[in-house]
Amino acid sequence: MRKKGKGKTSNVKIANKNQAKLKKKAKMKEKTKQLRKQAKEQVPEVESQPESEVECEDTLDAEDLQYYQDNLSNISFLKNEKGINKKAKKRKWQEGDESSYEKAPRNSFAGDEKVYKRLLPVKMKNKIIPQSREIIPKSEEEDKSDSESQNEDVDDEEFAFNHQDDDFTNLSAAEQMLVKEEHLTKAKQKMALFALSIIENPNEHISRLRELLLMLQNPTSSDVDVAINKLGMITLMEIFKDIVPGYKIRKLTEKEQQQKMSKEFKVLHSFEESLLKSYKHYLEYLWSVVSQPKDDSTLSQTKLNDKKVMKEVATQCLCKLLVSCYHFNFRSELISFVVPCMNLFNKVSSNAACEAVKEVFKIDKLGAASLEIVKGIEDLVKKKISLVKPKVLSTLLSLKIKEIDIAQAKSKAEKEKHKQKLMKMSRRERKREKQMERLQNELLETKASEDKKKKLEYNTRIIQHVFATYVRILKKSPDCALVTVVLEGLTKFAHFVNIDYFEDLFSTLKSMIASQSLTLQQTIQCTLTAFMILSGQGNVLNIDPVHFYKYFYHRIISLNAGESSEYMLLLLNTLEETIFKRKRQITKHRVLAFMKRLSTIALQTLPEASIALLGVVRSLIHSFPYTDVMFENEQSGSGQFMPEVNDPEYSHAHNSSLWELAILQKHVCPDVVKFTNYVAHQAPLSGKGQLPAHLSKLSAVDLYEKYHEETITKFANSKLNK
């Protein structure tokens, strides 16, 4: 069965309904047109009426009348005052009706060319307050920022150069001082503001670096200019120390520049580029100040003093930048500026440069910066070998090198063997060996030992350049003042000397000590260097250092109370290397001769030195049992003791005795008497003549340092009491 329901309306009925609706709409449109015409006819034409014919003339004032005449376009309420039925029905909305009032501008923004963005309204006390915001196009923002930056640049340039044209001839001395103080305070304030803004936000205010560099371009014609330039150099140095990143900036390749970049990367890239430019210009300016000619006859004494102060300040800025920014770009340029400053005649500048280099040697963990500095010192020695100051080479003693890559520093014979081994291999074996090397390198990278490998490589290269510098000085100018420092350096790094250089180095040291042109300190240092070399890889070589024993024994007799404490410490260290560390190689006659010679020297030295030498004699008694012969009066063997003989092997010291101990027992110092009695009883560990436990365990060097400090404190206290 068919379900009951609402029947379907026919198409004819629907068409009739639509036609009725359209007719109603047409009638409504005609009515609205008629109403609009009536309203237009009833609105008074205010613009065409003169002022005398206005109806409101009697009721309005002249000012109000003038206001309404000027703002006729905004009094739209007059148009709807008559002819509109308030009870008229609201007409229905159609799709095209909204375009007329949506596109029309609001009355609040009438006549305004600015573009506004509508915001959400705010409701306050039953009132809706519209909100809006002005929209500034990007092009206008860029124009504004460019104009502001141009204005700032102009102001800065005017500030940088406006005081040069001031004429102080018509001013008194007091007025000149006031004007100069004003310029100086303005410059200080500007530098401080710029420095604070750059340190707070370097990315935004990096352009201020160029403005600070402009302030340094003023010629130092007055004391104010000198002060401003000094402050500018120091300010920029502190800024760069603070904002320089902890990595080296790499320049982008052409492919990278063509690729798309994010906004953050663009900002970072522009910051790095401007930082590099400013940093480079600053370094060039500092070097131009340092490299100015020394003397100029046309300048007055005050100008020369100002020039000297400027050089000192520029050198100190370079040194501080080297210490704090040795990892950054332009490191090689900075090192090439600082290394020549180490050899300047100005003590302030040279000391600052030397201290900066020592500091870099201490803090440089990898060794790349240290290698460049060592190369610079080597080039300086090549150019001015006889004019180089000893303190320049003494900086190399601050190098902290504990190990090197022995495989890289292997001898020539081993390298040739390796080459021959590769030549004998087949192609397949060579390929397999290369693959194994690559595999080992990859394993090292996974273990994060690449840095250690690089460090060993840098250390090896540093040692090679250091020894090349030392050998060049010893061969070309063995009589210069650098010999002492060179020998100290060879002593420190002797265990790193390659075995291929042993013969050449030993022959050079032997010729130096045989020439007898060396001082006492240089002779002792040369002997210590030779024995330090033999104690390292030199154990493989069968070398008898007879000449060094001979000249060392001959020269130490001149040691007396007038020599400095450094000589004594050097002597004690040399005795440790020549006698005690070579117990099995040294002969009986040499030990007895040195024992007799040291007891003789103890008669002519200061009390602390005498105690240290008696400590060496005590060690000889404990280490060599046959030294008891020196405490007997009877002669053993043929010959007679000859102290004037230079060779200890033939001095016949075994036929003598330590009669010097009898004199030392009457010494004015009670500590010397105590140690003399201890040695006279053959240094007993217990019983008669023994020393306290805390003194008997001290070495000769420790005894000297202990009693040397006590004598200094006693002398200082006696001076204060007086």
PDB file of N, CA, C and O in Angstrom, residues 36 39-40 42-44 72-73 75-84:
ATOM      1  N   ARG A  36      13.358  58.332  -1.848  1.00  0.00           N
ATOM      2  CA  ARG A  36      14.691  58.941  -2.000  1.00  0.00           C
ATOM      3  C   ARG A  36      14.588  60.265  -2.774  1.00  0.00           C
ATOM      4  O   ARG A  36      15.278  61.233  -2.440  1.00  0.00           O
ATOM      5  N   ALA A  39      13.222  62.926  -0.467  1.00  0.00           N
ATOM      6  CA  ALA A  39      14.223  63.349   0.535  1.00  0.00           C
ATOM      7  C   ALA A  39      15.234  64.305  -0.089  1.00  0.00           C
ATOM      8  O   ALA A  39      15.652  65.284   0.527  1.00  0.00           O
ATOM      9  N   LYS A  40      15.635  64.042  -1.314  1.00  0.00           N
ATOM     10  CA  LYS A  40      16.611  64.912  -1.973  1.00  0.00           C
ATOM     11  C   LYS A  40      16.001  66.285  -2.254  1.00  0.00           C
ATOM     12  O   LYS A  40      16.684  67.303  -2.150  1.00  0.00           O
ATOM     13  N   GLN A  42      13.675  67.778  -0.496  1.00  0.00           N
ATOM     14  CA  GLN A  42      13.430  68.487   0.754  1.00  0.00           C
ATOM     15  C   GLN A  42      14.711  68.930   1.449  1.00  0.00           C
ATOM     16  O   GLN A  42      14.682  69.801   2.302  1.00  0.00           O
ATOM     17  N   VAL A  43      15.878  68.337   1.134  1.00  0.00           N
ATOM     18  CA  VAL A  43      17.154  68.738   1.776  1.00  0.00           C
ATOM     19  C   VAL A  43      17.553  70.111   1.271  1.00  0.00           C
ATOM     20  O   VAL A  43      17.585  70.347   0.052  1.00  0.00           O
ATOM     21  N   PRO A  44      17.874  71.067   2.183  1.00  0.00           N
ATOM     22  CA  PRO A  44      18.271  72.406   1.730  1.00  0.00           C
ATOM     23  C   PRO A  44      19.645  72.409   1.094  1.00  0.00           C
ATOM     24  O   PRO A  44      20.538  71.708   1.551  1.00  0.00           O
ATOM     25  N   LEU A  72      30.815  70.739   5.437  1.00  0.00           N
ATOM     26  CA  LEU A  72      29.528  70.337   4.876  1.00  0.00           C
ATOM     27  C   LEU A  72      29.476  68.853   4.511  1.00  0.00           C
ATOM     28  O   LEU A  72      28.434  68.211   4.557  1.00  0.00           O
ATOM     29  N   SER A  73      30.669  68.300   4.173  1.00  0.00           N
ATOM     30  CA  SER A  73      30.687  66.888   3.760  1.00  0.00           C
ATOM     31  C   SER A  73      30.428  65.946   4.907  1.00  0.00           C
ATOM     32  O   SER A  73      30.027  64.795   4.707  1.00  0.00           O
ATOM     33  N   ILE A  75      28.261  66.578   7.587  1.00  0.00           N
ATOM     34  CA  ILE A  75      26.949  66.741   8.265  1.00  0.00           C
ATOM     35  C   ILE A  75      25.898  65.925   7.523  1.00  0.00           C
ATOM     36  O   ILE A  75      24.939  66.430   6.956  1.00  0.00           O
ATOM     37  N   SER A  76      26.176  64.617   7.475  1.00  0.00           N
ATOM     38  CA  SER A  76      25.265  63.735   6.745  1.00  0.00           C
ATOM     39  C   SER A  76      23.942  63.537   7.455  1.00  0.00           C
ATOM     40  O   SER A  76      22.997  63.006   6.876  1.00  0.00           O
ATOM     41  N   PHE A  77      23.821  63.956   8.717  1.00  0.00           N
ATOM     42  CA  PHE A  77      22.554  63.770   9.438  1.00  0.00           C
ATOM     43  C   PHE A  77      21.442  64.653   8.869  1.00  0.00           C
ATOM     44  O   PHE A  77      20.270  64.402   9.062  1.00  0.00           O
ATOM     45  N   LEU A  78      21.792  65.752   8.107  1.00  0.00           N
ATOM     46  CA  LEU A  78      20.767  66.615   7.529  1.00  0.00           C
ATOM     47  C   LEU A  78      20.041  65.943   6.362  1.00  0.00           C
ATOM     48  O   LEU A  78      18.912  66.277   6.045  1.00  0.00           O
ATOM     49  N   LYS A  79      20.740  65.010   5.742  1.00  0.00           N
ATOM     50  CA  LYS A  79      20.130  64.380   4.569  1.00  0.00           C
ATOM     51  C   LYS A  79      18.965  63.470   4.955  1.00  0.00           C
ATOM     52  O   LYS A  79      18.025  63.290   4.204  1.00  0.00           O
ATOM     53  N   ASN A  80      19.033  62.862   6.109  1.00  0.00           N
ATOM     54  CA  ASN A  80      17.988  61.925   6.546  1.00  0.00           C
ATOM     55  C   ASN A  80      17.026  62.550   7.557  1.00  0.00           C
ATOM     56  O   ASN A  80      16.334  61.858   8.286  1.00  0.00           O
ATOM     57  N   GLU A  81      17.009  63.914   7.629  1.00  0.00           N
ATOM     58  CA  GLU A  81      16.180  64.559   8.654  1.00  0.00           C
ATOM     59  C   GLU A  81      14.696  64.522   8.270  1.00  0.00           C
ATOM     60  O   GLU A  81      13.835  64.356   9.127  1.00  0.00           O
ATOM     61  N   LYS A  82      14.366  64.646   6.979  1.00  0.00           N
ATOM     62  CA  LYS A  82      12.963  64.678   6.529  1.00  0.00           C
ATOM     63  C   LYS A  82      12.737  63.640   5.443  1.00  0.00           C
ATOM     64  O   LYS A  82      13.673  63.231   4.764  1.00  0.00           O
ATOM     65  N   GLY A  83      11.502  63.269   5.291  1.00  0.00           N
ATOM     66  CA  GLY A  83      11.127  62.397   4.192  1.00  0.00           C
ATOM     67  C   GLY A  83      11.334  60.931   4.454  1.00  0.00           C
ATOM     68  O   GLY A  83      11.115  60.129   3.559  1.00  0.00           O
ATOM     69  N   ILE A  84      11.731  60.517   5.618  1.00  0.00           N
ATOM     70  CA  ILE A  84      11.984  59.108   5.922  1.00  0.00           C
ATOM     71  C   ILE A  84      10.992  58.688   6.970  1.00  0.00           C
ATOM     72  O   ILE A  84      10.892  59.327   8.027  1.00  0.00           O
TER      73      ILE A  84
END
